[in-house]
JSON list of C-alpha atoms in Angstrom, two decimals:
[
{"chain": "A", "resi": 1, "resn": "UNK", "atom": "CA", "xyz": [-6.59, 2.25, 83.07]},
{"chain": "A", "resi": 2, "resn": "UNK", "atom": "CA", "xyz": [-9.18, 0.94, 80.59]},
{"chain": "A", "resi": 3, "resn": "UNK", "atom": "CA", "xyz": [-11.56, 1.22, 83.82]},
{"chain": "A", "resi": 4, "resn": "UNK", "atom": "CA", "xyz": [-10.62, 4.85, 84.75]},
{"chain": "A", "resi": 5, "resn": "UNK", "atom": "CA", "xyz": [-11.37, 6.06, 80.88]},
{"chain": "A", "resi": 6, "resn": "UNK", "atom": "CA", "xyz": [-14.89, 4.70, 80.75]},
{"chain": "A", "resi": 7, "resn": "UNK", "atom": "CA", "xyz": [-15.47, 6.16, 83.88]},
{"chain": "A", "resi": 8, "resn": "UNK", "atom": "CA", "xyz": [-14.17, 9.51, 82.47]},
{"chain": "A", "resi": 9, "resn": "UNK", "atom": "CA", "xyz": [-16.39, 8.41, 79.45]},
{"chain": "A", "resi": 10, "resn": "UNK", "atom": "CA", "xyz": [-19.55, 8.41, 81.57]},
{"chain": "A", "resi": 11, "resn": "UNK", "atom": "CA", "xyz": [-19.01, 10.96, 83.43]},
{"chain": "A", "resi": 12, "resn": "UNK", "atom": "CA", "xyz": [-18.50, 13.62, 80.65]},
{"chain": "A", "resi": 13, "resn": "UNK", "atom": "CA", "xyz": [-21.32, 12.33, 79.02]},
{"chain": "A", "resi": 14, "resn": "UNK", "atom": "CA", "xyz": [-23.82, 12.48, 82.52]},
{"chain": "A", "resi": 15, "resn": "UNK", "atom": "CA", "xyz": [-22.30, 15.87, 83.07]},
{"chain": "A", "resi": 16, "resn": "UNK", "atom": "CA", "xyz": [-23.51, 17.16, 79.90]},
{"chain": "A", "resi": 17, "resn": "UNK", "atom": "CA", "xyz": [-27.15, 15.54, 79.99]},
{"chain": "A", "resi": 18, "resn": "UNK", "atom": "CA", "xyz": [-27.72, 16.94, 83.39]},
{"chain": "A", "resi": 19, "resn": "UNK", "atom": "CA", "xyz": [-26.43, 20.25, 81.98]},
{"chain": "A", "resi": 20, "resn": "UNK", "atom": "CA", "xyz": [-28.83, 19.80, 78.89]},
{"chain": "A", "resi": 21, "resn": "UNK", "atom": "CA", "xyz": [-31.88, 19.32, 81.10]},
{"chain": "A", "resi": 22, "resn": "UNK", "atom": "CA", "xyz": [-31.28, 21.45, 83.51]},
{"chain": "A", "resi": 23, "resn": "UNK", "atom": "CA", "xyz": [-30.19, 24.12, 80.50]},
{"chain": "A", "resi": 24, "resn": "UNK", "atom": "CA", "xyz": [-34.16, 22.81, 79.23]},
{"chain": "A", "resi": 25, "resn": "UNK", "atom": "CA", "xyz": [-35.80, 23.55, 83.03]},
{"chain": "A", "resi": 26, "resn": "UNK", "atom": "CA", "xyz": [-33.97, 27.01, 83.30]},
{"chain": "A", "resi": 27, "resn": "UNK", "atom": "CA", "xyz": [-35.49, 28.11, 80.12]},
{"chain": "A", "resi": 28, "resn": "UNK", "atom": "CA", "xyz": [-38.64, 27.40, 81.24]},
{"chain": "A", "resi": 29, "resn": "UNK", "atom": "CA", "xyz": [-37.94, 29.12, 84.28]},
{"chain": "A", "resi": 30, "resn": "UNK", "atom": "CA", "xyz": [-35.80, 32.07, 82.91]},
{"chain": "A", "resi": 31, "resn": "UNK", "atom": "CA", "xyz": [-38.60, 32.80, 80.66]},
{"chain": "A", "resi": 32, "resn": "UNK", "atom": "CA", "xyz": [-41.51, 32.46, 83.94]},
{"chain": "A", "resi": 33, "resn": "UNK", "atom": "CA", "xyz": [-39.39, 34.64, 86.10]},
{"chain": "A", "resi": 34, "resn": "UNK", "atom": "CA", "xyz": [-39.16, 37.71, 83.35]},
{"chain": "A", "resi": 35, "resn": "UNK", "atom": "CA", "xyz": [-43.10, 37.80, 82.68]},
{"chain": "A", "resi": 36, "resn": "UNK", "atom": "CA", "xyz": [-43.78, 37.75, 86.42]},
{"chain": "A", "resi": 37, "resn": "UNK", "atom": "CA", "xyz": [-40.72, 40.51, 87.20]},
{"chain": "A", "resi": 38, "resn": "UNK", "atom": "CA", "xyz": [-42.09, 42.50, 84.22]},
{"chain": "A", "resi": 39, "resn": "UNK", "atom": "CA", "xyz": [-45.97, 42.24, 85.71]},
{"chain": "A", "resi": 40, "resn": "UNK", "atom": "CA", "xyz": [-44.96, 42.59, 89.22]},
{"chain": "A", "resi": 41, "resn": "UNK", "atom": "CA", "xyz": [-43.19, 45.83, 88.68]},
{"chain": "A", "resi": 42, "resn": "UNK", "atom": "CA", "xyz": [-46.25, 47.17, 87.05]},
{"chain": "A", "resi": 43, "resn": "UNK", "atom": "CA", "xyz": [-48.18, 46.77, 89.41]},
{"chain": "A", "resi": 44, "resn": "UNK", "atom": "CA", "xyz": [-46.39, 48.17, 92.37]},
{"chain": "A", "resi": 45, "resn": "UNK", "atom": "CA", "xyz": [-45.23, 51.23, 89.93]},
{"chain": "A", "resi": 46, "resn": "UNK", "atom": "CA", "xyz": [-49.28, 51.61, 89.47]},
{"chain": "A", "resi": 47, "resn": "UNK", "atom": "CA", "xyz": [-49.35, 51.45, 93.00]},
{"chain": "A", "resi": 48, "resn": "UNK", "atom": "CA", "xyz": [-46.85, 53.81, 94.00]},
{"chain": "A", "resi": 49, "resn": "UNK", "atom": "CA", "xyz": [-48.39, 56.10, 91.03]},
{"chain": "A", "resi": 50, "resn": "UNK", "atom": "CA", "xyz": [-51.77, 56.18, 92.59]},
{"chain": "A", "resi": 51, "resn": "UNK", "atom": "CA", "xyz": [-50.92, 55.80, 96.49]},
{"chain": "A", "resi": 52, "resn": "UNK", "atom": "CA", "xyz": [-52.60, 52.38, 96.08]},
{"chain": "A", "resi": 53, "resn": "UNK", "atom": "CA", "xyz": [-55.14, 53.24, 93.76]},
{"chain": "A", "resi": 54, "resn": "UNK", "atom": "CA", "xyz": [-56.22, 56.09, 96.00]},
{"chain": "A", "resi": 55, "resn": "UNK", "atom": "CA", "xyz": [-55.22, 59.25, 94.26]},
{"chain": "A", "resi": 56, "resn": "UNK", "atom": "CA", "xyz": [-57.64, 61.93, 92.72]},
{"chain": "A", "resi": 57, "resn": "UNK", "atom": "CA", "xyz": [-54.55, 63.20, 91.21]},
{"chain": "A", "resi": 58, "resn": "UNK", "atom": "CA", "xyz": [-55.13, 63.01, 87.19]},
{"chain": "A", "resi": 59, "resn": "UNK", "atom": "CA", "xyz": [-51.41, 63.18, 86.24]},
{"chain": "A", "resi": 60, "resn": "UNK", "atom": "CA", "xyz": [-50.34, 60.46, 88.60]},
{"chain": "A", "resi": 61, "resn": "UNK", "atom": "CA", "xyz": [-53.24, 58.43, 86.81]},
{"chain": "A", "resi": 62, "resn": "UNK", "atom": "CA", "xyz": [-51.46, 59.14, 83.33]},
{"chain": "A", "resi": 63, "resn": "UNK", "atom": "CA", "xyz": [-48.49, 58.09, 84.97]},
{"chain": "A", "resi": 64, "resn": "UNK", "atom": "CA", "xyz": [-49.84, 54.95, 85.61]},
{"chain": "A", "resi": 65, "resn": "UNK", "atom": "CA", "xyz": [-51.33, 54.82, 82.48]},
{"chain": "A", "resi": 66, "resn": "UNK", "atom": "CA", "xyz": [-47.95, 55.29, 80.78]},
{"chain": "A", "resi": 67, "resn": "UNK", "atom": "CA", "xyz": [-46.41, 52.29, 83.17]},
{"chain": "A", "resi": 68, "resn": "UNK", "atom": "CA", "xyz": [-48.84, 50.33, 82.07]},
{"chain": "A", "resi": 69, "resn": "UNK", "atom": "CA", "xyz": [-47.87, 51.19, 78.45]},
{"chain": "A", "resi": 70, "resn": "UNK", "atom": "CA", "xyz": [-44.37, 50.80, 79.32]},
{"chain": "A", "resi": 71, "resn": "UNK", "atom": "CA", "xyz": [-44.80, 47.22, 80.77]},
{"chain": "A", "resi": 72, "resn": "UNK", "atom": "CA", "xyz": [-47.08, 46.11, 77.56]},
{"chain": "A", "resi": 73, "resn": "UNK", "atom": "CA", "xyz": [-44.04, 46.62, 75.42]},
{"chain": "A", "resi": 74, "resn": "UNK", "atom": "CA", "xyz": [-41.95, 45.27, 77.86]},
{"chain": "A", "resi": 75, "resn": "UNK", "atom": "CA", "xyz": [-43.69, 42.11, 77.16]},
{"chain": "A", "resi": 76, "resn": "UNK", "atom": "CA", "xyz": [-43.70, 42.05, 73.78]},
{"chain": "A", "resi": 77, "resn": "UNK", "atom": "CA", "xyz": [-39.98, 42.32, 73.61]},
{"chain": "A", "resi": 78, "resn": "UNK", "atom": "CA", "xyz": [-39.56, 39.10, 75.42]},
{"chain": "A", "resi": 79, "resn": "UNK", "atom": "CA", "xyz": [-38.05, 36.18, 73.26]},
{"chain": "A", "resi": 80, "resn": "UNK", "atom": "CA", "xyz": [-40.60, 33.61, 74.81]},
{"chain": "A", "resi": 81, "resn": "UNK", "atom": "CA", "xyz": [-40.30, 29.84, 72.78]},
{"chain": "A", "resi": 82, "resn": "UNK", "atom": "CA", "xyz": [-42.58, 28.43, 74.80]},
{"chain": "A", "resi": 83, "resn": "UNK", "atom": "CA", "xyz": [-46.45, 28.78, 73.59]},
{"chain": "A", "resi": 84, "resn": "UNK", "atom": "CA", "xyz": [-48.04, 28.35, 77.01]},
{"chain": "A", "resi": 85, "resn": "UNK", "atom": "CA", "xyz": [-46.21, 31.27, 78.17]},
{"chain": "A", "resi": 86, "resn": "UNK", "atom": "CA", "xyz": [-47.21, 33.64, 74.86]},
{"chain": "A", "resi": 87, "resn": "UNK", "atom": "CA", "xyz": [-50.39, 33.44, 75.84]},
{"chain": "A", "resi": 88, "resn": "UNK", "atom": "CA", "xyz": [-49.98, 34.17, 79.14]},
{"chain": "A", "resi": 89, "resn": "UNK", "atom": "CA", "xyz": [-47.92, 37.10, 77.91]},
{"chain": "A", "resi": 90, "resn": "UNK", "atom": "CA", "xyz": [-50.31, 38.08, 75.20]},
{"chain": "A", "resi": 91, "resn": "UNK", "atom": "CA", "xyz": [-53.31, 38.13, 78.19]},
{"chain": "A", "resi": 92, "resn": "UNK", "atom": "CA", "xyz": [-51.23, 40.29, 80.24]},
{"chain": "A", "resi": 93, "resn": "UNK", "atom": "CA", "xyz": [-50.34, 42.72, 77.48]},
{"chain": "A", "resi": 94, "resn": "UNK", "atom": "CA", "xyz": [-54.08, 43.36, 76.33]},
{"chain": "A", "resi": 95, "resn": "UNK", "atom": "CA", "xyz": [-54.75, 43.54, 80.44]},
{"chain": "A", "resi": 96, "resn": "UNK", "atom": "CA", "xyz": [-51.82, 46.68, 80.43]},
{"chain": "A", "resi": 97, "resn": "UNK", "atom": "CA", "xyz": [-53.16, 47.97, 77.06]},
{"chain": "A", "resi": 98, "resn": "UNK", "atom": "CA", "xyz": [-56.72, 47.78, 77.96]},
{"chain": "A", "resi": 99, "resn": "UNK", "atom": "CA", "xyz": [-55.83, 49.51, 81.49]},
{"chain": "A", "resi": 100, "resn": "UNK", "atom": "CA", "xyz": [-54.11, 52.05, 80.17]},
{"chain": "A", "resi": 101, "resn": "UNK", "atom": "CA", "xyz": [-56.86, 53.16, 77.61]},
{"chain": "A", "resi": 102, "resn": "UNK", "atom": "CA", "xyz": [-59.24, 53.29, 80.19]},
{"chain": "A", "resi": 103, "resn": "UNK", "atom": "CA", "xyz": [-57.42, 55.29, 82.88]},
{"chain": "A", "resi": 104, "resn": "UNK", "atom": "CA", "xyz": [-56.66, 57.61, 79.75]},
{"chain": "A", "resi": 105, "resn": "UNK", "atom": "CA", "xyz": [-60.13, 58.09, 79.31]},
{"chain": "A", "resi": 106, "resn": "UNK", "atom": "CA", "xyz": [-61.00, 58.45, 82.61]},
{"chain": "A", "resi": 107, "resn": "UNK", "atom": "CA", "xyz": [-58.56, 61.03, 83.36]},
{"chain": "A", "resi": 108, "resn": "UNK", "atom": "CA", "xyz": [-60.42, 62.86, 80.20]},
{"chain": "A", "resi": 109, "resn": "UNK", "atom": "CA", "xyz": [-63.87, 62.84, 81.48]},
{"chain": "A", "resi": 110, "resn": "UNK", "atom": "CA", "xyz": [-62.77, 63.91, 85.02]},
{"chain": "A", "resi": 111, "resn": "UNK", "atom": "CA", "xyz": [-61.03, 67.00, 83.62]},
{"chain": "A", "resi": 112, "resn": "UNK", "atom": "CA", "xyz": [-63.93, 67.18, 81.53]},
{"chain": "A", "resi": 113, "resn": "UNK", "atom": "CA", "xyz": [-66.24, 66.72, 84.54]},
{"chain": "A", "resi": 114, "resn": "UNK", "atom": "CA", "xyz": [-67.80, 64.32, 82.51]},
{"chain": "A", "resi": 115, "resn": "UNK", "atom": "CA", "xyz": [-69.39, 62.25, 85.03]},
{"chain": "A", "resi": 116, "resn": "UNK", "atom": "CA", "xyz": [-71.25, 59.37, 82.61]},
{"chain": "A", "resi": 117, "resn": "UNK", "atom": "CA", "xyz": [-68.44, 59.16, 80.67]},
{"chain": "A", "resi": 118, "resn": "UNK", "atom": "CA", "xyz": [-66.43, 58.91, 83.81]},
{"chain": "A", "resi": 119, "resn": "UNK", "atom": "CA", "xyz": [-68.26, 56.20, 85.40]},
{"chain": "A", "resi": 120, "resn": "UNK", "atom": "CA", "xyz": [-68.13, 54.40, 81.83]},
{"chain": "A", "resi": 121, "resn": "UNK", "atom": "CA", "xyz": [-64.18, 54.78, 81.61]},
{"chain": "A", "resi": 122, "resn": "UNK", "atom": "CA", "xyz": [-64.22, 53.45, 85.49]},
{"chain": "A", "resi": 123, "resn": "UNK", "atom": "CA", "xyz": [-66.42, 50.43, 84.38]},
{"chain": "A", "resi": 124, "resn": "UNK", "atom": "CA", "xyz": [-64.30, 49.67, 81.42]},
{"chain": "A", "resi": 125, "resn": "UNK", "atom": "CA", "xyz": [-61.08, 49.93, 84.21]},
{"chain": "A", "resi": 126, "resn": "UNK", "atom": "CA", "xyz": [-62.82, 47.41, 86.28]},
{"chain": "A", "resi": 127, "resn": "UNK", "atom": "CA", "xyz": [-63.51, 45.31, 83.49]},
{"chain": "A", "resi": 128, "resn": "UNK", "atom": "CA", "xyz": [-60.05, 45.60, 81.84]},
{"chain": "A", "resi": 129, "resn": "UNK", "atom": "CA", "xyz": [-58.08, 44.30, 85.52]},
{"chain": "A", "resi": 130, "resn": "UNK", "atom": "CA", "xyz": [-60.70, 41.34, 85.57]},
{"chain": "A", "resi": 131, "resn": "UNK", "atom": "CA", "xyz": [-58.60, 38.47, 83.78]},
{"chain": "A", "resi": 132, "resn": "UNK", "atom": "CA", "xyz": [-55.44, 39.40, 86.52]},
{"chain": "A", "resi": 133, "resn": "UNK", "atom": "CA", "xyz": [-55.96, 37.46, 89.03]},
{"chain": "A", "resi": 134, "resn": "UNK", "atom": "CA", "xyz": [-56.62, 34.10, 86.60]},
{"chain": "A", "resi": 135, "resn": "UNK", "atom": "CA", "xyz": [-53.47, 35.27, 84.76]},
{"chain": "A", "resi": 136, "resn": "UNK", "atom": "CA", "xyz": [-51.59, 35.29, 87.73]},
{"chain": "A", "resi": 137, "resn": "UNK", "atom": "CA", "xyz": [-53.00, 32.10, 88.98]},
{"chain": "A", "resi": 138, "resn": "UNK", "atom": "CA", "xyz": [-52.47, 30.74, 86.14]},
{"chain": "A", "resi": 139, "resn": "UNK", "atom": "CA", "xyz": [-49.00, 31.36, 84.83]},
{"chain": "A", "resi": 140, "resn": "UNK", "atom": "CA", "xyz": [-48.03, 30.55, 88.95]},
{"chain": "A", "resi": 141, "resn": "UNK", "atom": "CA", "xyz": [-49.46, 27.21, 88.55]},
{"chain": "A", "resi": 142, "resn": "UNK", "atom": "CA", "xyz": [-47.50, 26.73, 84.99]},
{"chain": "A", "resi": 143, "resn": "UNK", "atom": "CA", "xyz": [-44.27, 27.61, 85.82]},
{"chain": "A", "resi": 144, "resn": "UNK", "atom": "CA", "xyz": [-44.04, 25.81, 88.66]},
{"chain": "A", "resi": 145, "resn": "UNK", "atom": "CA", "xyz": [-44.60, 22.55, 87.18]},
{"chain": "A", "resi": 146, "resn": "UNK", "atom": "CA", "xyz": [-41.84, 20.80, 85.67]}
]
């Protein structure tokens, strides 16, 4: 009897480590999984949007614009505790933020037929999607270790 209580002892108390470190890993994870939801449907709303980046069409640019908005406050809503992954979210919301401004202003010197400021809002587009593909890389890399 004595034997069957320590048993029930020890197994309580394993079942409620493994419980607390895998509650400790899921965090981790829960918390990777809604940064990369939130990014990945930005971009394919973008893409849909813009048919791929290929539209001429200056409201579905706004549009995009707007998702971008939309996903920047997405991701500063999150309740993140772990610092690694603020930063990644802070990079990604000055990406959205930065993206957005710039299609804005695009849009405007298009309509505008602004061509120099056009070209200027295009460069500042190019140079406001250059840190994605490290932030991807990088938050991939982080949240799969363990």
């Amino acid at each position: 009897m004595l034997c069957l209580r320590r048993s029930s002892i020890l197994l309580t108390l394993s079942a409620a480590t493994t419980l607390l470190l895998v509650g400790c890993g899921n965090s981790k994870v829960a918390q990777c999984n809604e940064i990369i939801k939130i990014a990945n449907q930005a971009v394919s709303e973008a893409k849909q949007l813009t048919n791929g980046g290929q539209t001429d069409d200056p409201q579905a640019m706004i549009e995009a614009a707007d998702a971008m908005d939309r996903a920047a406050q997405t991701m500063e809503e999150l309740d993140l505790r772990d610092s690694e992954l603020q930063d990644y979210r802070a990079g990604f919301i000055e990406m959205y933020a930065e993206t957005a401004k710039a299609t804005r202003d695009f849009v405007e010197a298009y309509k505008k037929k602004n061509r120099p400021g056009a070209e200027s809002a295009l460069g500042n587009l190019q140079q406001a999607t250059k840190p994605e593909p490290e932030l991807i890389q990088g938050i991939n890399t982080y949240c799969k270790e363990n």
